[in-house]
PDB file of C-alpha atoms in Angstrom:
ATOM      1  CA  MET A   1      14.046  33.387 -38.266  1.00 97.00           C
ATOM      2  CA  LYS A   2      13.616  29.992 -36.679  1.00 98.00           C
ATOM      3  CA  VAL A   3      16.818  27.913 -36.620  1.00 98.00           C
ATOM      4  CA  ALA A   4      17.016  24.190 -35.824  1.00 98.00           C
ATOM      5  CA  VAL A   5      20.322  23.071 -34.296  1.00 98.00           C
ATOM      6  CA  THR A   6      21.739  19.574 -33.832  1.00 98.00           C
ATOM      7  CA  GLY A   7      24.604  19.067 -31.388  1.00 96.00           C
ATOM      8  CA  ALA A   8      23.329  21.980 -29.283  1.00 96.00           C
ATOM      9  CA  SER A   9      24.700  20.523 -26.054  1.00 92.00           C
ATOM     10  CA  GLY A  10      28.147  19.804 -27.534  1.00 93.00           C
ATOM     11  CA  PHE A  11      31.370  21.824 -27.532  1.00 95.00           C
ATOM     12  CA  LEU A  12      30.151  24.505 -29.964  1.00 96.00           C
ATOM     13  CA  GLY A  13      26.395  24.234 -29.471  1.00 96.00           C
ATOM     14  CA  PRO A  14      25.617  26.309 -26.349  1.00 96.00           C
ATOM     15  CA  GLY A  15      27.580  29.325 -27.598  1.00 97.00           C
ATOM     16  CA  LEU A  16      25.888  29.096 -30.979  1.00 98.00           C
ATOM     17  CA  VAL A  17      22.426  28.894 -29.393  1.00 98.00           C
ATOM     18  CA  GLN A  18      23.191  31.927 -27.225  1.00 97.00           C
ATOM     19  CA  GLY A  19      24.443  33.842 -30.244  1.00 98.00           C
ATOM     20  CA  LEU A  20      21.298  33.026 -32.206  1.00 98.00           C
ATOM     21  CA  LEU A  21      19.056  34.165 -29.367  1.00 98.00           C
ATOM     22  CA  GLU A  22      21.012  37.417 -28.968  1.00 97.00           C
ATOM     23  CA  ARG A  23      20.385  38.110 -32.660  1.00 97.00           C
ATOM     24  CA  GLY A  24      16.639  37.692 -32.202  1.00 97.00           C
ATOM     25  CA  HIS A  25      16.241  34.230 -33.739  1.00 98.00           C
ATOM     26  CA  GLN A  26      14.067  31.418 -32.403  1.00 98.00           C
ATOM     27  CA  VAL A  27      16.017  28.236 -31.615  1.00 98.00           C
ATOM     28  CA  HIS A  28      14.750  24.669 -31.866  1.00 98.00           C
ATOM     29  CA  VAL A  29      17.203  21.899 -30.913  1.00 98.00           C
ATOM     30  CA  LEU A  30      17.289  18.315 -32.132  1.00 98.00           C
ATOM     31  CA  ALA A  31      18.809  15.947 -29.589  1.00 96.00           C
ATOM     32  CA  ARG A  32      18.782  12.331 -28.432  1.00 94.00           C
ATOM     33  CA  ASN A  33      17.850  13.458 -24.934  1.00 94.00           C
ATOM     34  CA  VAL A  34      15.724  16.566 -25.421  1.00 96.00           C
ATOM     35  CA  GLU A  35      15.076  17.124 -21.705  1.00 95.00           C
ATOM     36  CA  HIS A  36      18.804  17.026 -20.912  1.00 93.00           C
ATOM     37  CA  ALA A  37      19.654  19.361 -23.792  1.00 95.00           C
ATOM     38  CA  LEU A  38      17.019  21.946 -22.859  1.00 96.00           C
ATOM     39  CA  ALA A  39      18.096  21.877 -19.210  1.00 94.00           C
ATOM     40  CA  HIS A  40      21.503  23.257 -20.268  1.00 91.00           C
ATOM     41  CA  LEU A  41      20.181  25.920 -22.642  1.00 95.00           C
ATOM     42  CA  PRO A  42      18.440  29.274 -22.101  1.00 94.00           C
ATOM     43  CA  ALA A  43      14.689  29.506 -21.553  1.00 93.00           C
ATOM     44  CA  GLY A  44      12.562  29.737 -24.665  1.00 94.00           C
ATOM     45  CA  VAL A  45      14.472  27.129 -26.673  1.00 97.00           C
ATOM     46  CA  THR A  46      12.275  24.293 -27.946  1.00 98.00           C
ATOM     47  CA  GLY A  47      13.299  20.763 -28.909  1.00 97.00           C
ATOM     48  CA  ALA A  48      12.512  17.469 -30.601  1.00 97.00           C
ATOM     49  CA  ALA A  49      14.074  14.010 -30.553  1.00 96.00           C
ATOM     50  CA  PHE A  50      16.826  13.166 -33.043  1.00 96.00           C
ATOM     51  CA  ASN A  51      18.700   9.878 -33.273  1.00 91.00           C
ATOM     52  CA  ALA A  52      21.350   9.737 -35.993  1.00 84.00           C
ATOM     53  CA  GLY A  53      20.540   6.114 -36.696  1.00 81.00           C
ATOM     54  CA  ALA A  54      16.839   6.674 -37.351  1.00 90.00           C
ATOM     55  CA  PRO A  55      14.742   8.712 -39.798  1.00 94.00           C
ATOM     56  CA  LEU A  56      13.888  12.264 -38.770  1.00 97.00           C
ATOM     57  CA  PRO A  57      10.279  13.253 -39.532  1.00 97.00           C
ATOM     58  CA  PRO A  58       9.946  16.671 -41.206  1.00 97.00           C
ATOM     59  CA  GLU A  59       7.651  17.874 -38.434  1.00 97.00           C
ATOM     60  CA  ALA A  60      10.554  17.510 -35.980  1.00 97.00           C
ATOM     61  CA  LEU A  61      12.045  20.625 -37.586  1.00 97.00           C
ATOM     62  CA  ALA A  62       9.028  22.618 -36.351  1.00 96.00           C
ATOM     63  CA  ASP A  63       8.848  24.888 -39.414  1.00 96.00           C
ATOM     64  CA  ALA A  64      12.485  25.968 -39.126  1.00 98.00           C
ATOM     65  CA  GLU A  65      13.800  28.202 -41.892  1.00 98.00           C
ATOM     66  CA  ALA A  66      17.453  27.233 -41.333  1.00 98.00           C
ATOM     67  CA  VAL A  67      19.328  24.256 -39.890  1.00 98.00           C
ATOM     68  CA  VAL A  68      22.794  24.106 -38.328  1.00 98.00           C
ATOM     69  CA  HIS A  69      24.004  20.516 -38.103  1.00 98.00           C
ATOM     70  CA  LEU A  70      26.821  19.930 -35.578  1.00 98.00           C
ATOM     71  CA  ALA A  71      25.988  16.487 -34.152  1.00 95.00           C
ATOM     72  CA  GLY A  72      28.350  13.540 -34.433  1.00 93.00           C
ATOM     73  CA  GLU A  73      30.279  10.914 -32.483  1.00 92.00           C
ATOM     74  CA  PRO A  74      33.515  12.415 -31.062  1.00 90.00           C
ATOM     75  CA  VAL A  75      36.592  11.691 -33.185  1.00 91.00           C
ATOM     76  CA  ALA A  76      38.962  12.026 -30.212  1.00 87.00           C
ATOM     77  CA  GLN A  77      38.737   8.415 -29.042  1.00 88.00           C
ATOM     78  CA  ARG A  78      40.621   5.206 -29.709  1.00 89.00           C
ATOM     79  CA  TRP A  79      39.577   4.064 -33.181  1.00 92.00           C
ATOM     80  CA  THR A  80      38.373   0.536 -32.585  1.00 94.00           C
ATOM     81  CA  LYS A  81      36.351  -1.167 -35.308  1.00 94.00           C
ATOM     82  CA  GLU A  82      33.150  -0.307 -33.446  1.00 94.00           C
ATOM     83  CA  GLY A  83      34.325   3.248 -32.795  1.00 94.00           C
ATOM     84  CA  LYS A  84      35.015   3.808 -36.483  1.00 95.00           C
ATOM     85  CA  HIS A  85      31.525   2.617 -37.338  1.00 95.00           C
ATOM     86  CA  ARG A  86      30.023   5.036 -34.817  1.00 95.00           C
ATOM     87  CA  ILE A  87      32.111   7.950 -36.098  1.00 95.00           C
ATOM     88  CA  HIS A  88      31.204   7.240 -39.730  1.00 96.00           C
ATOM     89  CA  ASP A  89      27.526   6.435 -39.279  1.00 95.00           C
ATOM     90  CA  SER A  90      26.749   9.236 -36.834  1.00 94.00           C
ATOM     91  CA  ARG A  91      27.937  11.744 -39.411  1.00 96.00           C
ATOM     92  CA  VAL A  92      26.883  10.136 -42.672  1.00 97.00           C
ATOM     93  CA  LEU A  93      23.546   8.620 -41.641  1.00 96.00           C
ATOM     94  CA  GLY A  94      22.776  11.501 -39.301  1.00 96.00           C
ATOM     95  CA  THR A  95      23.327  14.070 -42.051  1.00 97.00           C
ATOM     96  CA  ARG A  96      21.287  11.973 -44.479  1.00 97.00           C
ATOM     97  CA  ALA A  97      18.375  11.985 -42.019  1.00 97.00           C
ATOM     98  CA  VAL A  98      18.591  15.758 -41.494  1.00 98.00           C
ATOM     99  CA  VAL A  99      18.670  16.444 -45.252  1.00 98.00           C
ATOM    100  CA  ALA A 100      15.675  14.165 -45.845  1.00 97.00           C
ATOM    101  CA  ALA A 101      13.697  15.982 -43.141  1.00 98.00           C
ATOM    102  CA  MET A 102      14.605  19.375 -44.613  1.00 98.00           C
ATOM    103  CA  ARG A 103      13.430  18.257 -48.042  1.00 97.00           C
ATOM    104  CA  GLY A 104      10.113  17.154 -46.581  1.00 97.00           C
ATOM    105  CA  SER A 105       9.611  20.250 -44.452  1.00 96.00           C
ATOM    106  CA  GLY A 106       9.135  22.748 -47.260  1.00 95.00           C
ATOM    107  CA  THR A 107      10.273  25.560 -44.922  1.00 98.00           C
ATOM    108  CA  VAL A 108      14.085  25.238 -44.718  1.00 98.00           C
ATOM    109  CA  ARG A 109      15.980  27.621 -46.987  1.00 98.00           C
ATOM    110  CA  ARG A 110      19.472  27.558 -45.439  1.00 98.00           C
ATOM    111  CA  PHE A 111      21.636  24.643 -44.260  1.00 98.00           C
ATOM    112  CA  VAL A 112      25.000  24.952 -42.496  1.00 98.00           C
ATOM    113  CA  SER A 113      26.633  21.590 -41.824  1.00 98.00           C
ATOM    114  CA  ALA A 114      29.835  20.886 -39.937  1.00 98.00           C
ATOM    115  CA  SER A 115      32.688  18.880 -41.403  1.00 98.00           C
ATOM    116  CA  ALA A 116      36.367  18.753 -40.420  1.00 97.00           C
ATOM    117  CA  ILE A 117      39.797  19.573 -41.818  1.00 97.00           C
ATOM    118  CA  GLY A 118      40.454  15.843 -41.522  1.00 96.00           C
ATOM    119  CA  TYR A 119      39.080  15.944 -45.089  1.00 97.00           C
ATOM    120  CA  TYR A 120      42.570  16.874 -46.289  1.00 97.00           C
ATOM    121  CA  GLY A 121      44.258  13.812 -44.821  1.00 94.00           C
ATOM    122  CA  GLY A 122      47.346  13.722 -42.663  1.00 84.00           C
ATOM    123  CA  THR A 123      50.266  13.474 -45.069  1.00 80.00           C
ATOM    124  CA  ARG A 124      50.300  16.992 -46.560  1.00 83.00           C
ATOM    125  CA  GLY A 125      53.235  18.340 -44.528  1.00 86.00           C
ATOM    126  CA  ALA A 126      53.671  22.121 -44.792  1.00 92.00           C
ATOM    127  CA  ASP A 127      51.666  22.449 -48.013  1.00 94.00           C
ATOM    128  CA  PRO A 128      49.076  25.243 -47.649  1.00 97.00           C
ATOM    129  CA  LEU A 129      45.603  23.779 -48.081  1.00 98.00           C
ATOM    130  CA  THR A 130      42.501  25.691 -49.155  1.00 98.00           C
ATOM    131  CA  GLU A 131      38.932  24.665 -49.898  1.00 98.00           C
ATOM    132  CA  GLU A 132      40.066  23.761 -53.427  1.00 98.00           C
ATOM    133  CA  SER A 133      42.624  21.186 -52.226  1.00 97.00           C
ATOM    134  CA  PRO A 134      41.806  17.498 -52.866  1.00 97.00           C
ATOM    135  CA  PRO A 135      40.870  15.085 -50.067  1.00 97.00           C
ATOM    136  CA  GLY A 136      43.233  12.690 -48.356  1.00 95.00           C
ATOM    137  CA  ASP A 137      42.831   8.918 -48.305  1.00 93.00           C
ATOM    138  CA  ASP A 138      42.915   7.931 -44.649  1.00 94.00           C
ATOM    139  CA  PHE A 139      39.981   6.973 -42.433  1.00 95.00           C
ATOM    140  CA  LEU A 140      39.007  10.453 -41.293  1.00 96.00           C
ATOM    141  CA  ALA A 141      39.347  11.889 -44.803  1.00 96.00           C
ATOM    142  CA  ARG A 142      37.016   9.233 -46.192  1.00 97.00           C
ATOM    143  CA  VAL A 143      34.498   9.935 -43.420  1.00 97.00           C
ATOM    144  CA  CYS A 144      34.574  13.648 -44.281  1.00 97.00           C
ATOM    145  CA  VAL A 145      34.137  12.964 -48.005  1.00 98.00           C
ATOM    146  CA  ASP A 146      31.056  10.811 -47.335  1.00 98.00           C
ATOM    147  CA  TRP A 147      29.747  13.265 -44.726  1.00 97.00           C
ATOM    148  CA  GLU A 148      30.035  16.270 -47.029  1.00 98.00           C
ATOM    149  CA  ALA A 149      28.466  14.380 -49.930  1.00 98.00           C
ATOM    150  CA  GLU A 150      25.356  13.809 -47.814  1.00 98.00           C
ATOM    151  CA  ALA A 151      25.226  17.464 -46.776  1.00 98.00           C
ATOM    152  CA  MET A 152      25.529  18.699 -50.356  1.00 98.00           C
ATOM    153  CA  GLN A 153      22.441  16.702 -51.300  1.00 98.00           C
ATOM    154  CA  ALA A 154      20.508  19.558 -49.689  1.00 98.00           C
ATOM    155  CA  ARG A 155      21.911  21.921 -52.303  1.00 96.00           C
ATOM    156  CA  GLU A 156      20.693  19.590 -55.023  1.00 93.00           C
ATOM    157  CA  SER A 157      17.208  20.096 -53.556  1.00 92.00           C
ATOM    158  CA  GLY A 158      17.433  23.870 -53.839  1.00 96.00           C
ATOM    159  CA  ILE A 159      18.466  24.555 -50.219  1.00 98.00           C
ATOM    160  CA  SER A 160      21.350  27.037 -49.896  1.00 98.00           C
ATOM    161  CA  THR A 161      24.124  24.956 -48.299  1.00 98.00           C
ATOM    162  CA  ALA A 162      27.476  25.664 -46.649  1.00 98.00           C
ATOM    163  CA  VAL A 163      29.795  22.969 -45.289  1.00 98.00           C
ATOM    164  CA  VAL A 164      32.171  24.172 -42.576  1.00 98.00           C
ATOM    165  CA  ARG A 165      35.444  22.263 -42.188  1.00 98.00           C
ATOM    166  CA  MET A 166      36.310  22.827 -38.533  1.00 98.00           C
ATOM    167  CA  GLY A 167      39.922  23.071 -37.459  1.00 98.00           C
ATOM    168  CA  VAL A 168      41.243  22.453 -33.940  1.00 97.00           C
ATOM    169  CA  VAL A 169      38.757  24.508 -31.914  1.00 98.00           C
ATOM    170  CA  LEU A 170      40.397  26.071 -28.857  1.00 98.00           C
ATOM    171  CA  HIS A 171      38.724  26.645 -25.505  1.00 98.00           C
ATOM    172  CA  PRO A 172      39.729  25.494 -22.000  1.00 97.00           C
ATOM    173  CA  ASP A 173      36.284  23.948 -21.439  1.00 95.00           C
ATOM    174  CA  GLY A 174      36.897  21.118 -23.903  1.00 94.00           C
ATOM    175  CA  GLY A 175      38.684  19.818 -26.965  1.00 93.00           C
ATOM    176  CA  ALA A 176      42.444  19.716 -27.472  1.00 94.00           C
ATOM    177  CA  LEU A 177      43.307  22.703 -25.262  1.00 97.00           C
ATOM    178  CA  HIS A 178      41.388  21.261 -22.316  1.00 96.00           C
ATOM    179  CA  LYS A 179      43.477  18.066 -22.538  1.00 94.00           C
ATOM    180  CA  MET A 180      46.756  19.947 -22.929  1.00 96.00           C
ATOM    181  CA  LEU A 181      46.373  22.343 -20.004  1.00 97.00           C
ATOM    182  CA  PRO A 182      47.015  20.024 -16.998  1.00 96.00           C
ATOM    183  CA  PRO A 183      50.563  18.954 -18.007  1.00 96.00           C
ATOM    184  CA  PHE A 184      51.473  22.434 -19.263  1.00 97.00           C
ATOM    185  CA  ARG A 185      50.299  24.067 -16.038  1.00 97.00           C
ATOM    186  CA  VAL A 186      52.735  21.943 -14.015  1.00 96.00           C
ATOM    187  CA  GLY A 187      55.602  22.500 -16.436  1.00 95.00           C
ATOM    188  CA  ALA A 188      55.393  19.032 -18.007  1.00 95.00           C
ATOM    189  CA  GLY A 189      54.116  20.058 -21.436  1.00 96.00           C
ATOM    190  CA  GLY A 190      55.886  20.203 -24.763  1.00 97.00           C
ATOM    191  CA  PRO A 191      55.799  19.283 -28.447  1.00 97.00           C
ATOM    192  CA  VAL A 192      54.275  16.026 -29.641  1.00 96.00           C
ATOM    193  CA  GLY A 193      56.277  13.765 -31.926  1.00 95.00           C
ATOM    194  CA  SER A 194      58.537  15.730 -34.274  1.00 95.00           C
ATOM    195  CA  GLY A 195      56.786  18.997 -33.470  1.00 96.00           C
ATOM    196  CA  GLU A 196      57.016  19.924 -37.148  1.00 96.00           C
ATOM    197  CA  GLN A 197      53.396  19.001 -37.959  1.00 96.00           C
ATOM    198  CA  PHE A 198      51.025  21.930 -38.395  1.00 97.00           C
ATOM    199  CA  VAL A 199      48.129  22.748 -36.076  1.00 97.00           C
ATOM    200  CA  SER A 200      45.278  24.524 -37.868  1.00 98.00           C
ATOM    201  CA  TRP A 201      43.570  26.047 -34.868  1.00 98.00           C
ATOM    202  CA  VAL A 202      40.643  28.423 -34.336  1.00 98.00           C
ATOM    203  CA  HIS A 203      39.357  30.249 -31.248  1.00 98.00           C
ATOM    204  CA  ARG A 204      35.951  28.857 -30.288  1.00 98.00           C
ATOM    205  CA  ASP A 205      34.373  32.313 -30.512  1.00 98.00           C
ATOM    206  CA  ASP A 206      35.589  32.677 -34.099  1.00 98.00           C
ATOM    207  CA  ALA A 207      34.242  29.219 -34.990  1.00 98.00           C
ATOM    208  CA  ARG A 208      30.855  30.185 -33.536  1.00 98.00           C
ATOM    209  CA  ASP A 209      30.880  33.587 -35.223  1.00 98.00           C
ATOM    210  CA  LEU A 210      31.674  32.026 -38.595  1.00 98.00           C
ATOM    211  CA  LEU A 211      28.627  29.764 -38.257  1.00 98.00           C
ATOM    212  CA  LEU A 212      26.490  32.802 -37.453  1.00 98.00           C
ATOM    213  CA  PHE A 213      28.046  34.714 -40.373  1.00 98.00           C
ATOM    214  CA  LEU A 214      27.198  31.919 -42.782  1.00 98.00           C
ATOM    215  CA  LEU A 215      23.610  31.787 -41.562  1.00 98.00           C
ATOM    216  CA  ALA A 216      23.331  35.499 -42.272  1.00 97.00           C
ATOM    217  CA  HIS A 217      24.962  35.206 -45.724  1.00 98.00           C
ATOM    218  CA  PRO A 218      23.101  32.443 -47.606  1.00 98.00           C
ATOM    219  CA  GLN A 219      24.827  33.455 -50.839  1.00 98.00           C
ATOM    220  CA  VAL A 220      28.028  31.866 -49.467  1.00 98.00           C
ATOM    221  CA  GLU A 221      27.648  28.235 -50.498  1.00 98.00           C
ATOM    222  CA  GLY A 222      29.925  25.211 -50.667  1.00 98.00           C
ATOM    223  CA  VAL A 223      32.919  24.508 -48.442  1.00 98.00           C
ATOM    224  CA  VAL A 224      34.352  27.022 -45.951  1.00 98.00           C
ATOM    225  CA  ASN A 225      37.390  26.299 -43.754  1.00 98.00           C
ATOM    226  CA  ALA A 226      36.952  27.314 -40.099  1.00 98.00           C
ATOM    227  CA  THR A 227      40.608  27.813 -39.203  1.00 98.00           C
ATOM    228  CA  ALA A 228      42.533  30.901 -38.104  1.00 98.00           C
ATOM    229  CA  PRO A 229      44.631  32.477 -40.882  1.00 98.00           C
ATOM    230  CA  THR A 230      47.901  31.637 -39.087  1.00 98.00           C
ATOM    231  CA  PRO A 231      48.327  27.858 -38.596  1.00 98.00           C
ATOM    232  CA  VAL A 232      51.446  27.035 -36.583  1.00 98.00           C
ATOM    233  CA  THR A 233      53.689  24.046 -36.012  1.00 98.00           C
ATOM    234  CA  ASN A 234      53.038  21.851 -33.012  1.00 97.00           C
ATOM    235  CA  ALA A 235      56.381  22.962 -31.543  1.00 97.00           C
ATOM    236  CA  PHE A 236      55.397  26.633 -31.863  1.00 98.00           C
ATOM    237  CA  PHE A 237      51.986  25.910 -30.346  1.00 98.00           C
ATOM    238  CA  ALA A 238      53.646  24.209 -27.361  1.00 98.00           C
ATOM    239  CA  HIS A 239      56.112  27.078 -26.964  1.00 98.00           C
ATOM    240  CA  MET A 240      53.373  29.708 -27.082  1.00 98.00           C
ATOM    241  CA  LEU A 241      51.107  27.842 -24.662  1.00 98.00           C
ATOM    242  CA  GLY A 242      53.983  27.557 -22.190  1.00 98.00           C
ATOM    243  CA  HIS A 243      54.848  31.228 -22.715  1.00 98.00           C
ATOM    244  CA  VAL A 244      51.283  32.403 -22.026  1.00 98.00           C
ATOM    245  CA  LEU A 245      51.069  30.188 -18.925  1.00 98.00           C
ATOM    246  CA  GLY A 246      54.540  31.221 -17.740  1.00 97.00           C
ATOM    247  CA  ARG A 247      55.695  27.591 -17.704  1.00 96.00           C
ATOM    248  CA  PRO A 248      58.433  25.656 -19.521  1.00 95.00           C
ATOM    249  CA  SER A 249      57.375  23.650 -22.571  1.00 95.00           C
ATOM    250  CA  VAL A 250      60.249  21.285 -23.277  1.00 93.00           C
ATOM    251  CA  VAL A 251      58.918  17.855 -22.232  1.00 95.00           C
ATOM    252  CA  ARG A 252      58.471  16.227 -25.638  1.00 94.00           C
ATOM    253  CA  VAL A 253      55.828  13.490 -25.999  1.00 94.00           C
ATOM    254  CA  PRO A 254      57.299  10.693 -28.146  1.00 93.00           C
ATOM    255  CA  ALA A 255      55.220   9.484 -31.071  1.00 94.00           C
ATOM    256  CA  PHE A 256      55.283   5.887 -29.855  1.00 91.00           C
ATOM    257  CA  MET A 257      53.751   6.918 -26.537  1.00 90.00           C
ATOM    258  CA  LEU A 258      50.854   8.687 -28.223  1.00 89.00           C
ATOM    259  CA  LYS A 259      50.291   5.715 -30.525  1.00 91.00           C
ATOM    260  CA  ALA A 260      50.189   3.395 -27.515  1.00 90.00           C
ATOM    261  CA  VAL A 261      47.428   5.491 -25.948  1.00 86.00           C
ATOM    262  CA  LEU A 262      45.369   6.481 -28.997  1.00 88.00           C
ATOM    263  CA  GLY A 263      46.191   3.805 -31.577  1.00 91.00           C
ATOM    264  CA  GLU A 264      45.402   4.818 -35.163  1.00 91.00           C
ATOM    265  CA  MET A 265      43.769   8.063 -34.013  1.00 91.00           C
ATOM    266  CA  ALA A 266      47.247   9.342 -33.028  1.00 92.00           C
ATOM    267  CA  LYS A 267      47.797  10.081 -36.732  1.00 90.00           C
ATOM    268  CA  VAL A 268      45.505  13.100 -36.402  1.00 90.00           C
ATOM    269  CA  VAL A 269      47.871  14.662 -33.836  1.00 91.00           C
ATOM    270  CA  LEU A 270      51.172  13.464 -35.303  1.00 94.00           C
ATOM    271  CA  GLU A 271      50.571  14.481 -38.914  1.00 92.00           C
ATOM    272  CA  GLY A 272      48.345  17.572 -38.941  1.00 92.00           C
ATOM    273  CA  GLN A 273      47.521  19.934 -41.819  1.00 95.00           C
ATOM    274  CA  ARG A 274      48.287  23.551 -42.738  1.00 97.00           C
ATOM    275  CA  VAL A 275      44.791  24.785 -43.601  1.00 98.00           C
ATOM    276  CA  LEU A 276      43.919  28.345 -44.637  1.00 98.00           C
ATOM    277  CA  PRO A 277      40.463  30.038 -44.478  1.00 98.00           C
ATOM    278  CA  GLN A 278      40.505  31.352 -48.042  1.00 98.00           C
ATOM    279  CA  ARG A 279      36.737  31.393 -48.636  1.00 98.00           C
ATOM    280  CA  ALA A 280      35.945  32.974 -45.265  1.00 98.00           C
ATOM    281  CA  HIS A 281      38.257  35.852 -46.147  1.00 98.00           C
ATOM    282  CA  GLU A 282      36.763  36.171 -49.626  1.00 98.00           C
ATOM    283  CA  ALA A 283      33.258  36.329 -48.105  1.00 98.00           C
ATOM    284  CA  GLY A 284      34.288  39.185 -45.803  1.00 98.00           C
ATOM    285  CA  PHE A 285      34.487  37.332 -42.488  1.00 98.00           C
ATOM    286  CA  VAL A 286      36.957  38.916 -40.045  1.00 98.00           C
ATOM    287  CA  PHE A 287      38.623  36.756 -37.392  1.00 98.00           C
ATOM    288  CA  ARG A 288      38.758  38.342 -33.961  1.00 98.00           C
ATOM    289  CA  TYR A 289      41.700  36.135 -33.030  1.00 98.00           C
ATOM    290  CA  PRO A 290      43.945  35.670 -36.094  1.00 98.00           C
ATOM    291  CA  GLU A 291      47.139  35.085 -34.076  1.00 98.00           C
ATOM    292  CA  LEU A 292      47.734  32.258 -31.605  1.00 98.00           C
ATOM    293  CA  GLU A 293      49.194  34.329 -28.788  1.00 98.00           C
ATOM    294  CA  GLY A 294      46.220  36.685 -28.694  1.00 98.00           C
ATOM    295  CA  ALA A 295      43.809  33.747 -28.794  1.00 98.00           C
ATOM    296  CA  LEU A 296      45.523  31.932 -25.920  1.00 98.00           C
ATOM    297  CA  ARG A 297      45.771  35.069 -23.810  1.00 98.00           C
ATOM    298  CA  ASP A 298      42.043  35.648 -24.222  1.00 98.00           C
ATOM    299  CA  LEU A 299      41.169  32.031 -23.459  1.00 98.00           C
ATOM    300  CA  LEU A 300      43.464  31.713 -20.443  1.00 97.00           C
ATOM    301  CA  ALA A 301      43.115  35.188 -18.927  1.00 92.00           C
TER     302      ALA A 301
END
């Protein structure tokens, strides 16, 4: 089938595009800079312009039968007033535009939209959280609530819809692991804050494969957590990363230092959530990397 993808040049996008092509699908990307996006993707991929702040004409979807929506302003930045607006609007208005275009296209039958485990808020401690758990009430939780509400409008229009709450996606090319590796490699890494907060992580290959699984199983609708089945504390994560690298991991990063650098966004790192992939398991998805040590050894081999 033909699949339209937003965010194709982001952290998850290239791997997803490659996976779609390997499965025999046609891929059509929606990007702000189409030429730049296509230059970093395999031959045969087509594209059209997409700006989250503007309407998306139905013809931009090019008769796609499914859409995977990954685009959005990065959360990992200092949350200034302007930054918060960009984070919120890129997700909420961008998703609204994609859903409107799908409604007008008449061809789209499946929609898979990203969200984040920030939905659950950052004050849940060690409580296990599943797709049935209520949302939090901080900035990122409210963004996720609004974001998911826009995505689920597609379901109201008769389009089979899944919303994927992404955990901390691990890969040395980007994201949290990319930022952690330099200090850990020189023996200057360690837990952040108390170290007791949970990290709900997922290997990037598993995150990609879950997206592909959901595209192939349109009967799985609603929210699906994209997190490995074994979330760990920040202290355990630091210990295991040091162990795999063969380096010490005892240089603790004080909470006040992180707050000085990241401001309000530091809450995401200092509080965390213990999120479980209940619906993925129920649907029959099998994680290739369910344990942190195996995931890190694969990523850092």
